Coordinates of C-alpha atoms in Angstrom, one line a residue:
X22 CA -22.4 -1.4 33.0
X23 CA -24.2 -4.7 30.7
X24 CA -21.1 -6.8 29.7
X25 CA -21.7 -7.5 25.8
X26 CA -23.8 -10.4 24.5
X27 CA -22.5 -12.9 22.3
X28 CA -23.0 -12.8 18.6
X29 CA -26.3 -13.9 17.4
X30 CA -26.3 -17.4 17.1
X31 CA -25.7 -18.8 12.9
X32 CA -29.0 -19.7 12.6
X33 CA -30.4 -16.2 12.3
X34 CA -29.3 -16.5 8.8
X35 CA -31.7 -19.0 8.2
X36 CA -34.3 -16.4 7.7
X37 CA -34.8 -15.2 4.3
X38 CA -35.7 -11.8 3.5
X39 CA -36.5 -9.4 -0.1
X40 CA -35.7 -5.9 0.5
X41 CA -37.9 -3.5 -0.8
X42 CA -37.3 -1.3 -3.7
X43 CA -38.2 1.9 -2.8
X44 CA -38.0 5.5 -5.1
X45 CA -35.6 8.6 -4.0
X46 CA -38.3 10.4 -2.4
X47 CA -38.4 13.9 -0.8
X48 CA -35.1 15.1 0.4
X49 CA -36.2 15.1 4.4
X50 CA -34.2 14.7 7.5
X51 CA -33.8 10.8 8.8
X52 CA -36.1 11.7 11.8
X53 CA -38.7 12.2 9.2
X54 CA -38.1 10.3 6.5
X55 CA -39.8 7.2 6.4
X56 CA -37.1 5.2 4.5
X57 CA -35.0 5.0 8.0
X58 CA -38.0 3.0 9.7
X59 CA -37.3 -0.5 9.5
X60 CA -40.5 -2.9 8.2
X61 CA -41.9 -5.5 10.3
X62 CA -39.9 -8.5 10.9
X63 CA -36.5 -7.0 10.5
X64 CA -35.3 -7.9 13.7
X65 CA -35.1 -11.8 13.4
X66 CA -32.5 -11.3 10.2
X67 CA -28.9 -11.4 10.5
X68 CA -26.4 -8.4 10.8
X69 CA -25.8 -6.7 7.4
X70 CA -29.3 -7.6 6.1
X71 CA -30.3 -5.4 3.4
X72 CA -33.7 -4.0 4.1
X73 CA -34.8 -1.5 1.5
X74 CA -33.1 -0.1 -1.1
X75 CA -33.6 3.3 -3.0
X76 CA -31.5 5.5 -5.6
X77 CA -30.3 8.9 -4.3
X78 CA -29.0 11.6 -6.1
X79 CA -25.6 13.3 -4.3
X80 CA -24.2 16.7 -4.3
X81 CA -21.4 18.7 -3.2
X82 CA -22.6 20.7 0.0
X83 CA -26.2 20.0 -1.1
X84 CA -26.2 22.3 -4.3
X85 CA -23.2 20.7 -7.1
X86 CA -25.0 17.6 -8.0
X87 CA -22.6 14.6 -9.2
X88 CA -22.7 12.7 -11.9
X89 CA -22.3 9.0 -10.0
X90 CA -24.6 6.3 -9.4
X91 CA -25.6 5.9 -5.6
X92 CA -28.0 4.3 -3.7
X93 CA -29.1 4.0 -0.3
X94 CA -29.2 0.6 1.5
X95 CA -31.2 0.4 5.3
X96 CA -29.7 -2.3 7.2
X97 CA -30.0 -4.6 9.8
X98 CA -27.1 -3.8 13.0
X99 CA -26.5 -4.3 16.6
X100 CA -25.7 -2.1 19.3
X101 CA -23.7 -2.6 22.2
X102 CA -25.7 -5.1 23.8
X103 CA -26.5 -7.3 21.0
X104 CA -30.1 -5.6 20.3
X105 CA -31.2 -5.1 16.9
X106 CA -30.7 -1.4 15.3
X107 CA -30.8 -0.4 11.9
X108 CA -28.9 2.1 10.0
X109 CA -28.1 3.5 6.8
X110 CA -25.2 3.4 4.2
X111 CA -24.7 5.1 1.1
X112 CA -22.8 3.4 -2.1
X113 CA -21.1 4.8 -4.4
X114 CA -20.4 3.5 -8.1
X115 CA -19.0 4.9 -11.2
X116 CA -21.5 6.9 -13.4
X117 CA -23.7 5.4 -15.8
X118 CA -22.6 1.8 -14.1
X119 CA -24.9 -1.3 -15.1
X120 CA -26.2 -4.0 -12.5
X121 CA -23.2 -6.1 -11.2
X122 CA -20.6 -3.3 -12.7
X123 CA -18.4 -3.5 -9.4
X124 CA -17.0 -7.2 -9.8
X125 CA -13.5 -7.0 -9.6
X126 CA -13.4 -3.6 -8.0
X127 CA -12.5 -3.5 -4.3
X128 CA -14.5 -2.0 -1.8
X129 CA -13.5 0.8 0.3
X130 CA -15.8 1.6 3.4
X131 CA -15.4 5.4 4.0
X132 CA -16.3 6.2 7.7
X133 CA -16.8 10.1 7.7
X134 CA -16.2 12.4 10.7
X135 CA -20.1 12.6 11.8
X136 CA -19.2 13.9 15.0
X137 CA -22.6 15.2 16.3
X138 CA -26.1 13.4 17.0
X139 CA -28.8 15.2 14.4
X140 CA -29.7 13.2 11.8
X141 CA -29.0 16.2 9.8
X142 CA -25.3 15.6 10.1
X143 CA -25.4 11.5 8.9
X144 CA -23.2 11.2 5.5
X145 CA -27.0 9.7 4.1
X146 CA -28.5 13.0 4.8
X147 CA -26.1 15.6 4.1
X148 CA -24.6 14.1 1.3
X149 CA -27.8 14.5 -0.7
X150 CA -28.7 17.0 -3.7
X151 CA -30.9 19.8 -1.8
X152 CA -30.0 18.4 1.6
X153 CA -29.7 21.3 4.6
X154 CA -27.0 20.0 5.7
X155 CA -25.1 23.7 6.1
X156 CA -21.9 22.8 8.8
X157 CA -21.7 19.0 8.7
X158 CA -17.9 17.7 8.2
X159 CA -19.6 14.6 5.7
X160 CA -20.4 17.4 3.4
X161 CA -16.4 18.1 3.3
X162 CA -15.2 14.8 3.1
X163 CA -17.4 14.1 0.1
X164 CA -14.8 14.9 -2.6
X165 CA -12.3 12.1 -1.1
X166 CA -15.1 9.5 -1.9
X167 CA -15.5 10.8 -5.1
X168 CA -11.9 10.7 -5.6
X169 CA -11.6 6.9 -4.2
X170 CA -14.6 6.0 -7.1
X171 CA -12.2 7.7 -10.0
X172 CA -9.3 5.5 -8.9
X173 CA -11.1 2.3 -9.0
X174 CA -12.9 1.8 -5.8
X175 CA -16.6 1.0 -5.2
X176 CA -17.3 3.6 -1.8
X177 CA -19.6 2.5 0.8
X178 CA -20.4 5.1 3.5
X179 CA -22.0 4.3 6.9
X180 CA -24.1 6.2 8.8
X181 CA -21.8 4.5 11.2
X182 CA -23.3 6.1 15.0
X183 CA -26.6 4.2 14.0
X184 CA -30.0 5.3 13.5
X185 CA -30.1 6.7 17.0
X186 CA -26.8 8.9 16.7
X187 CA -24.9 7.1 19.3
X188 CA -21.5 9.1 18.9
X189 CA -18.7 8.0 21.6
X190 CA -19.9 4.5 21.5
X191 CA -17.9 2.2 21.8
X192 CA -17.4 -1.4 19.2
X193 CA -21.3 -0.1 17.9
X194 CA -19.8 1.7 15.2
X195 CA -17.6 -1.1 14.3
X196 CA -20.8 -3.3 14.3
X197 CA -22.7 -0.9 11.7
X198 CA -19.9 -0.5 9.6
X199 CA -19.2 -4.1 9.1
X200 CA -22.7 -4.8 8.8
X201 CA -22.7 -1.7 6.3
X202 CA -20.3 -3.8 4.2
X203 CA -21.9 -7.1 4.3
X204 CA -25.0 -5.1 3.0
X205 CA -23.3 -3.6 0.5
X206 CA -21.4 -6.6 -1.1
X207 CA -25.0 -8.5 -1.1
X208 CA -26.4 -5.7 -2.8
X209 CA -27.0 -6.5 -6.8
X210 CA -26.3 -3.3 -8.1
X211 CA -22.7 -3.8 -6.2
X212 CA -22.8 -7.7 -7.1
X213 CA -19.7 -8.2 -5.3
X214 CA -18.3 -12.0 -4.6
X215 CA -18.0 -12.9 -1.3
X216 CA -14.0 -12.6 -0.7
X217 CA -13.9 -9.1 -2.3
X218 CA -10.8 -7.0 -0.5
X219 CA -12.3 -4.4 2.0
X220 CA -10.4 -1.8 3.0
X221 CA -11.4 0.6 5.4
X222 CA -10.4 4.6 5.7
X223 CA -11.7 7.5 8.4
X224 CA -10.2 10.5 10.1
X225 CA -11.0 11.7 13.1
X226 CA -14.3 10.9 14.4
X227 CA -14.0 8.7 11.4
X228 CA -11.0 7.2 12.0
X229 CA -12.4 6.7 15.7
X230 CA -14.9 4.5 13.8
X231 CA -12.5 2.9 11.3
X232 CA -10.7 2.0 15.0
X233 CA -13.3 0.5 16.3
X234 CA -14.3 -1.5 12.7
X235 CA -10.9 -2.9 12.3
X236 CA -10.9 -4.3 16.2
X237 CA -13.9 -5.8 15.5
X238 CA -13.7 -7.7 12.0
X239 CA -12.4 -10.8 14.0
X240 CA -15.5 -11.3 16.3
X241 CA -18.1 -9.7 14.6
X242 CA -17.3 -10.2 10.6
X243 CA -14.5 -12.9 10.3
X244 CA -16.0 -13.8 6.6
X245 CA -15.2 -10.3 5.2
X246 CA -12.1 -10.3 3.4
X247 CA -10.7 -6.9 4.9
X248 CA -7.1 -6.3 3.6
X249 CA -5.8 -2.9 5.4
X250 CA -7.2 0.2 7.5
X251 CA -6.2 3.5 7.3
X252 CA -6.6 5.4 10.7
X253 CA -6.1 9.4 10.4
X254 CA -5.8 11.0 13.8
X255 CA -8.1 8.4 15.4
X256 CA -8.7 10.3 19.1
X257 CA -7.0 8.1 20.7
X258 CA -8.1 8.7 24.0
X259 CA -11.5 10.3 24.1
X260 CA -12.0 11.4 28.1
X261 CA -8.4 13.2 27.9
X262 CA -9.8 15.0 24.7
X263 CA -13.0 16.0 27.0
X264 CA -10.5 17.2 29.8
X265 CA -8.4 18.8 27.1
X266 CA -10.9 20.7 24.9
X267 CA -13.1 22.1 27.5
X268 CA -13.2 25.5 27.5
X269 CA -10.9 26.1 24.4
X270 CA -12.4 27.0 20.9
X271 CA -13.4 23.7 19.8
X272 CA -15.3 22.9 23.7
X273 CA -19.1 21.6 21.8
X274 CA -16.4 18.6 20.5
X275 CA -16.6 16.8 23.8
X276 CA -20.2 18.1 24.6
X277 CA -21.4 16.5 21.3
X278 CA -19.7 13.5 22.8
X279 CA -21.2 13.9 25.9
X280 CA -24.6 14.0 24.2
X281 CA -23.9 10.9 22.5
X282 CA -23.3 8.6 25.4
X283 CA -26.3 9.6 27.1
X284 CA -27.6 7.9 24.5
X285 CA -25.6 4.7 24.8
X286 CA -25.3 4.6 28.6
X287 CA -28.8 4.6 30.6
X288 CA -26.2 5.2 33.5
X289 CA -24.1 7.5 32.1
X290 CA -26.7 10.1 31.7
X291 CA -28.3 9.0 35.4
X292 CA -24.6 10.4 36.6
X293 CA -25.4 13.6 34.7
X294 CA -29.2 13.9 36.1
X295 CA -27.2 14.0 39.2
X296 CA -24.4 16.3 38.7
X297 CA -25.1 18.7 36.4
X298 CA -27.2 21.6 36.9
X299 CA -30.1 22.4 35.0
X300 CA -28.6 25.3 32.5
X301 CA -26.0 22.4 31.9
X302 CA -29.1 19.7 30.7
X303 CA -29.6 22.1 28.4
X304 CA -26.5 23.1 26.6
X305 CA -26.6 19.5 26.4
X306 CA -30.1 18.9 24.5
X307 CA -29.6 21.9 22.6
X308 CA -26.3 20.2 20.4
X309 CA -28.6 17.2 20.1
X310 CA -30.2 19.8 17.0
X311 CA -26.9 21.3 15.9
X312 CA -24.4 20.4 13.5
X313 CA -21.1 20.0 14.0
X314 CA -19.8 23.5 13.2
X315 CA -22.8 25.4 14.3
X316 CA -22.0 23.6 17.7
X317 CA -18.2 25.1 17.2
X318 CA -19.2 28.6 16.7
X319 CA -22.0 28.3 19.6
X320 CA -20.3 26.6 22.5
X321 CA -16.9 28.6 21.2
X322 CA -14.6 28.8 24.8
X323 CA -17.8 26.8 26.9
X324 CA -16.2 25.2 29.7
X325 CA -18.4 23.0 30.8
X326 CA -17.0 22.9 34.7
X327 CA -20.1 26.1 35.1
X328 CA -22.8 23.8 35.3
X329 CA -21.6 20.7 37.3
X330 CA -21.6 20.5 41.0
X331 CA -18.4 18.8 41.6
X332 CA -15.2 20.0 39.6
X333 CA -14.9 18.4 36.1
X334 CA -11.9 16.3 37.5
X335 CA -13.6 14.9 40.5
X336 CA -16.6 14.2 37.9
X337 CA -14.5 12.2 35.7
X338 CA -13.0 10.2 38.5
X339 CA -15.7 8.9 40.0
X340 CA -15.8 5.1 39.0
X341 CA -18.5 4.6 37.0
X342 CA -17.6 7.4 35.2
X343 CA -13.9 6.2 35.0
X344 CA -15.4 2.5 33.7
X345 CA -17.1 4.5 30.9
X346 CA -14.3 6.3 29.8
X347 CA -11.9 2.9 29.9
X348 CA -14.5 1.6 27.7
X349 CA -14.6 4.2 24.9
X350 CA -11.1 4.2 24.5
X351 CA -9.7 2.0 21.6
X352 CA -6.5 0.6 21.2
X353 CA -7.5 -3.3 23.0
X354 CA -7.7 -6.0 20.4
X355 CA -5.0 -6.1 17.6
X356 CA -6.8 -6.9 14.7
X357 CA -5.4 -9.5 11.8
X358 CA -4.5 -7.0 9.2
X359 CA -1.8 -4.2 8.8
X360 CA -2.6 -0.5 9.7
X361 CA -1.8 2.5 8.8
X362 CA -1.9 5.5 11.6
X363 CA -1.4 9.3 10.5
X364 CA -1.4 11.6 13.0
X365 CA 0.0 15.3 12.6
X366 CA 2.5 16.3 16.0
X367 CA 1.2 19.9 16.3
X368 CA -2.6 18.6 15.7
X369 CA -4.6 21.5 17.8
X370 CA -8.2 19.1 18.3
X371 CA -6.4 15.8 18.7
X372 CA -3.4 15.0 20.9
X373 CA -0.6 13.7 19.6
X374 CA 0.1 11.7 22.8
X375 CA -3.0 9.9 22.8
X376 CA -2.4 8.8 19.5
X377 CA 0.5 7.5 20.3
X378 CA -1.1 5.7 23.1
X379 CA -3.7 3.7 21.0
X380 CA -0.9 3.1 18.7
X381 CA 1.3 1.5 21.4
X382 CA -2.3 -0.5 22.5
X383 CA -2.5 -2.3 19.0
X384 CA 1.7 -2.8 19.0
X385 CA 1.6 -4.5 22.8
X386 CA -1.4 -6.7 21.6
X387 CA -0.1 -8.0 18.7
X388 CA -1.0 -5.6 15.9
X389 CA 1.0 -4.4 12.6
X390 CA 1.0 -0.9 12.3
X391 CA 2.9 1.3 10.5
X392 CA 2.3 4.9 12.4
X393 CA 3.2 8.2 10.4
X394 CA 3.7 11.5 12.3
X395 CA 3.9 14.7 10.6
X396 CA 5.4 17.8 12.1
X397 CA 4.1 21.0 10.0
X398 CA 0.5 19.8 9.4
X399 CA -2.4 20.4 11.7
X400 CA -5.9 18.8 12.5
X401 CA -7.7 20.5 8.8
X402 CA -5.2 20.3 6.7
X403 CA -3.4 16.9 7.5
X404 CA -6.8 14.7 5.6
X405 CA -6.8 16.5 2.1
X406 CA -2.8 16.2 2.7
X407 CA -2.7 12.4 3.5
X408 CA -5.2 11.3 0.7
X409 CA -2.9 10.1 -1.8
X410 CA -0.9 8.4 0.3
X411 CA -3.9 6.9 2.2
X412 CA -5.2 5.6 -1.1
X413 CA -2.2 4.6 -2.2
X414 CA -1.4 2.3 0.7
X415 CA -4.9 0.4 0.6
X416 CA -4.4 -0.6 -3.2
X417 CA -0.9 -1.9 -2.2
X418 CA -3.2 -4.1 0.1
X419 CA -5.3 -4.8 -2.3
X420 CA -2.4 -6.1 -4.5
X421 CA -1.3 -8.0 -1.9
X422 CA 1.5 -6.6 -1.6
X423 CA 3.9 -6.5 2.4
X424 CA 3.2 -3.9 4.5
X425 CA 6.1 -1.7 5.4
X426 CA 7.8 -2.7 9.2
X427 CA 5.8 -1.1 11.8
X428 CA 7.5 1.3 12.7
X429 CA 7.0 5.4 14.0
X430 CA 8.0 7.4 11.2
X431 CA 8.0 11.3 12.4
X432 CA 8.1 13.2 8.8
X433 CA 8.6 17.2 8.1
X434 CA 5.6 16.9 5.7
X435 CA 3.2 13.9 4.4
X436 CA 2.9 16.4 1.4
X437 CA 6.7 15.6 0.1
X438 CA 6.1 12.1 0.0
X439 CA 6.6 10.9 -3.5
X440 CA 3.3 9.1 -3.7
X441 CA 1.3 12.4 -2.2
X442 CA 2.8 14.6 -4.5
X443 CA 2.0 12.1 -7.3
X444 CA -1.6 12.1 -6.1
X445 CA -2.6 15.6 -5.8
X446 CA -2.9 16.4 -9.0
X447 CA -5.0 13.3 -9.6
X448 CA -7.2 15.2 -6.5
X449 CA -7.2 18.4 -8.7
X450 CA -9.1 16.7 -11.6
X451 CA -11.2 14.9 -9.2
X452 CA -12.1 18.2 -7.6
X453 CA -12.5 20.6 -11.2
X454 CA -14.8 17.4 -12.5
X455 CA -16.9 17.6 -9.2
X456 CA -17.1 21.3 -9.9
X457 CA -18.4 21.6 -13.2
X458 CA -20.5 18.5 -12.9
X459 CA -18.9 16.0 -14.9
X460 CA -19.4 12.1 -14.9
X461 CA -17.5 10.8 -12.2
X462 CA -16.2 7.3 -13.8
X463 CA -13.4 4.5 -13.2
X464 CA -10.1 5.1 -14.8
X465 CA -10.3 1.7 -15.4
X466 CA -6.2 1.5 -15.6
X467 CA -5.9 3.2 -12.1
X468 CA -8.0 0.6 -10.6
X469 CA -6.7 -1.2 -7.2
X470 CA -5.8 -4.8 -8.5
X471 CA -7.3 -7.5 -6.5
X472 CA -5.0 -10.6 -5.9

C-alpha cells in the first residue's frame, strides 16, 4: 500500500484562478454532465479551489421543488495519495438571499449517507428538481438541511466520495469535505470571512465521513475555524460490519463498500481478481449502477462467501487484506475540537460495539468526546430523532460555549431530551413548509451566534 504524500507545498496558492459562471443546465447524471469535468489547468491550484459555479434548483425526492437559493460549486481535492481530484458541493442559503447574505451565519457542512458509487446517488445529483434519483438516502436526509437553513445556518453539502465514488476510503473524504468548505467560504454568493465557525454533522456513512473530516482538519485545513462535529452512528469499524452484514437483509451495504475500494486500492481489487469467482465480479459491477436501496432490495440475504474461493474469514485475514481494513477504520488522531457521538444500542446496520471502539480510539488519543447511547431507537429512526439535539449542540459551539465532560451517557430515549422535544416541533414546520413549497428563510432570531 502507497504511504500518503505530504500536503502540497504553500506555494500552490500562488496560482490565481476565475471560476467560471456557468447556467443550471439539463438535469443529467454526473457521468454525463459536463459541469463535473474540471477545465484545463485545474490541477496546479490549491485544495478547495473553486472551479465553476452554477445555480441549481432543489427538490424534495426530485418532484417538491424548494424555495432556497443553491448553487453548485466544482472544486479542486486530493485523494489518498496527494493526486489532484475534483468534486462537487452543493450550498445552501436562505431564499431570496442577496450576494454576501451569509456573513455572520455559521457554516454547517452536511455530509449525507451516500453510501453507493453511481453518480446517481451524490447529494449534487439527487438532490435536484427532476433528478432520478428514486432510492438514494441524500434524497431523505434533505429536509435536515433544510431545517439547519431555517435555524440560521448556511448548509454546504459534499459530494464527499469524490468525483470517482470512492466509498470506504479512507482520510479522502475528509480531504473533499474540507476542501468543500474552503470552497464554499470563498464563494461570493456565501462571502464568508475567513474565521467563520464550521461545524460539521453526518450519520452513518455520513458520519463515517464527518469522522474522517474531523481527524483531518489538523493536517489538511488547520486555517478553518471548525468549532464542533456531530458523529451519528459513525461505523466504527467497517471490515466487522462486512463480516457482520453478509448474508443478512442489508448484505449490498458491505458489497457497495467493497465496490468502492476497488476503486481506491489498485491492490485491493488485484486480491479480488484472484479470489473471487466470476459470478462474484459481477454482483460486484452490477451495484456500481444501483442505488443504495435498490442494492438493499436486490442483494437482500446475499452472502457473499458463494463466490469466493477461500472462506470469507480466511479472505479477510490475509495481510494485505488485513492492512486495508486497519486503514479504513477511524478512530487514530484525536482531533482539536469537542465531539459529539450518537449511537443507538439496539442499532440493527451498525454495531454498537464498534462504536464504542472508535469512541475509545479518539478518548485514548487525546480527543473530547461526549458519546450518547440510546436504548429504544434503532438505525432509521435514531437521525430524524437526534436532529434537535444535534443542532442544538453545534450552535452551543458556535456560541462558544464548554462542551459537556466526555463522558458515555446510555439514555432510554434521545426523544425525551428537553432540547429534542423542544426541536421537533420546529422540524414539523420545517417539514409542512417543504411540503407545500414555501420560502425556506432564516429565523433571523434562531440563528447560531458566532463568538
Amino acid at each position: 500500500m502507497t504511504a500518503p504524500r505530504p500536503v502540497e507545498p504553500e506555494d500552490a496558492t500562488a496560482t490565481s484562478w476565475v471560476a467560471e459562471e456557468w447556467s443550471e443546465g439539463p438535469v443529467t447524471p454526473p457521468e454525463r454532465d459536463p459541469f463535473y469535468t474540471a477545465p484545463d489547468g485545474w490541477e496546479t491550484v490549491a485544495c478547495g479551489t473553486v472551479l465553476r459555479t452554477r445555480p441549481v434548483r432543489l427538490a424534495l425526492f426530485g418532484r417538491l421543488r424548494q424555495r432556497i437559493d443553491a448553487w453548485q460549486l466544482l472544486f479542486r481535492t486530493r485523494d489518498l495519495e496527494n493526486r489532484p481530484h475534483v468534486s462537487v458541493t452543493t450550498v445552501l442559503l436562505p431564499a431570496d438571499s442577496g450576494r454576501g447574505s451569509a456573513g455572520g451565519r455559521p457554516l454547517l457542512s452536511y455530509q449525507c449517507a451516500i453510501d453507493a458509487v453511481s453518480g446517481r446517488s451524490f447529494p449534487s445529483y439527487a438532490l435536484r428538481w427532476h433528478a432520478h434519483a428514486r432510492g438514494t438516502v441524500p434524497q431523505f436526509e434533505f429536509l435536515l438541511a433544510l431545517h439547519a437553513v431555517r435555524l440560521g445556518w448556511t448548509v454546504t453539502i459534499p459530494d464527499h466520495e469524490g468525483a470517482e465514488g470512492h466509498w470506504g476510503a479512507p482520510s479522502e473524504p475528509g480531504y473533499c469535505t474540507l476542501d468543500a468548505v474552503r470552497a464554499t467560504l470563498s464563494f461570493e454568493r456565501a462571502a464568508s470571512p475567513a474565521d467563520t465557525p464550521v461545524a460539521m454533522w453526518g450519520y452513518s456513512g455520513g458520519g463515517l465521513a464527518s469522522s474522517w473530516a474531523a481527524e483531518g482538519v489538523a493536517e489538511h485545513a488547520p486555517e478553518l475555524n471548525v468549532v464542533g462535529a456531530v458523529l451519528g452512528s459513525p461505523v466504527g469499524d467497517p471490515a466487522s460490519a462486512f463480516l457482520r452484514l453478509n448474508g443478512t437483509p442489508y448484505a449490498a451495504l458491505p458489497i457497495l463498500v467493497v465496490a468502492g475500494l476497488r476503486r481506491t486500492y489498485p491492490e485491493f481489487d488485484r486480491l479480488l481478481h484472484r479470489y473471487v469467482t466470476a459470478e462474484g465480479l459481477a454482483v460486484l459491477t452490477s451495484v456500481e449502477r444501483m442505488t443504495t436501496m435498490a442494492a438493499i432490495v436486490r442483494l437482500r440475504g446475499y452472502d457473499f462467501s458463494r463466490h469466493t474461493t477461500l472462506p470469507l474469514t480466511e479472505l479477510v485475514a490475509l495481510p494485505e487484506m488485513v492492512a486495508i481494513f486497519d486503514e479504513i477504520r477511524p478512530g487514530g488522531t484525536a482531533p482539536e475540537f469537542p465531539m459529539l457521538v450518537v449511537q443507538a444500542t439496539h442499532d440493527q446496520i451498525i454495531a454498537v460495539d464498534d462504536v464504542d471502539g472508535q469512541v475509545r480510539r479518539y478518548r485514548d488519543a487525546g480527543a473530547s468526546v461526549e458519546y450518547l447511547r440510546d436504548r429504544t431507537s434503532e438505525h432509521i429512526t435514531l437521525l430524524p430523532l437526534s436532529v434537535p439535539l444535534s443542532l442544538a449542540w453545534l450552535a452551543d459551539r458556535v456560541a462558544g460555549r464548554p462542551p459537556g465532560p466526555g463522558t458515555t451517557t446510555t439514555v432510554f430515549s434521545i426523544a425525551l431530551h428537553r432540547r429534542s422535544v423542544a426541536g421537533y416541533g420546529s422540524m414539523a414546520s420545517t417539514l409542512l413548509r417543504a411540503v407545500l413549497r414555501r420560502p425556506i428563510r432564516s429565523h433571523t432570531r434562531r440563528r447560531p451566534r458566532t463568538r
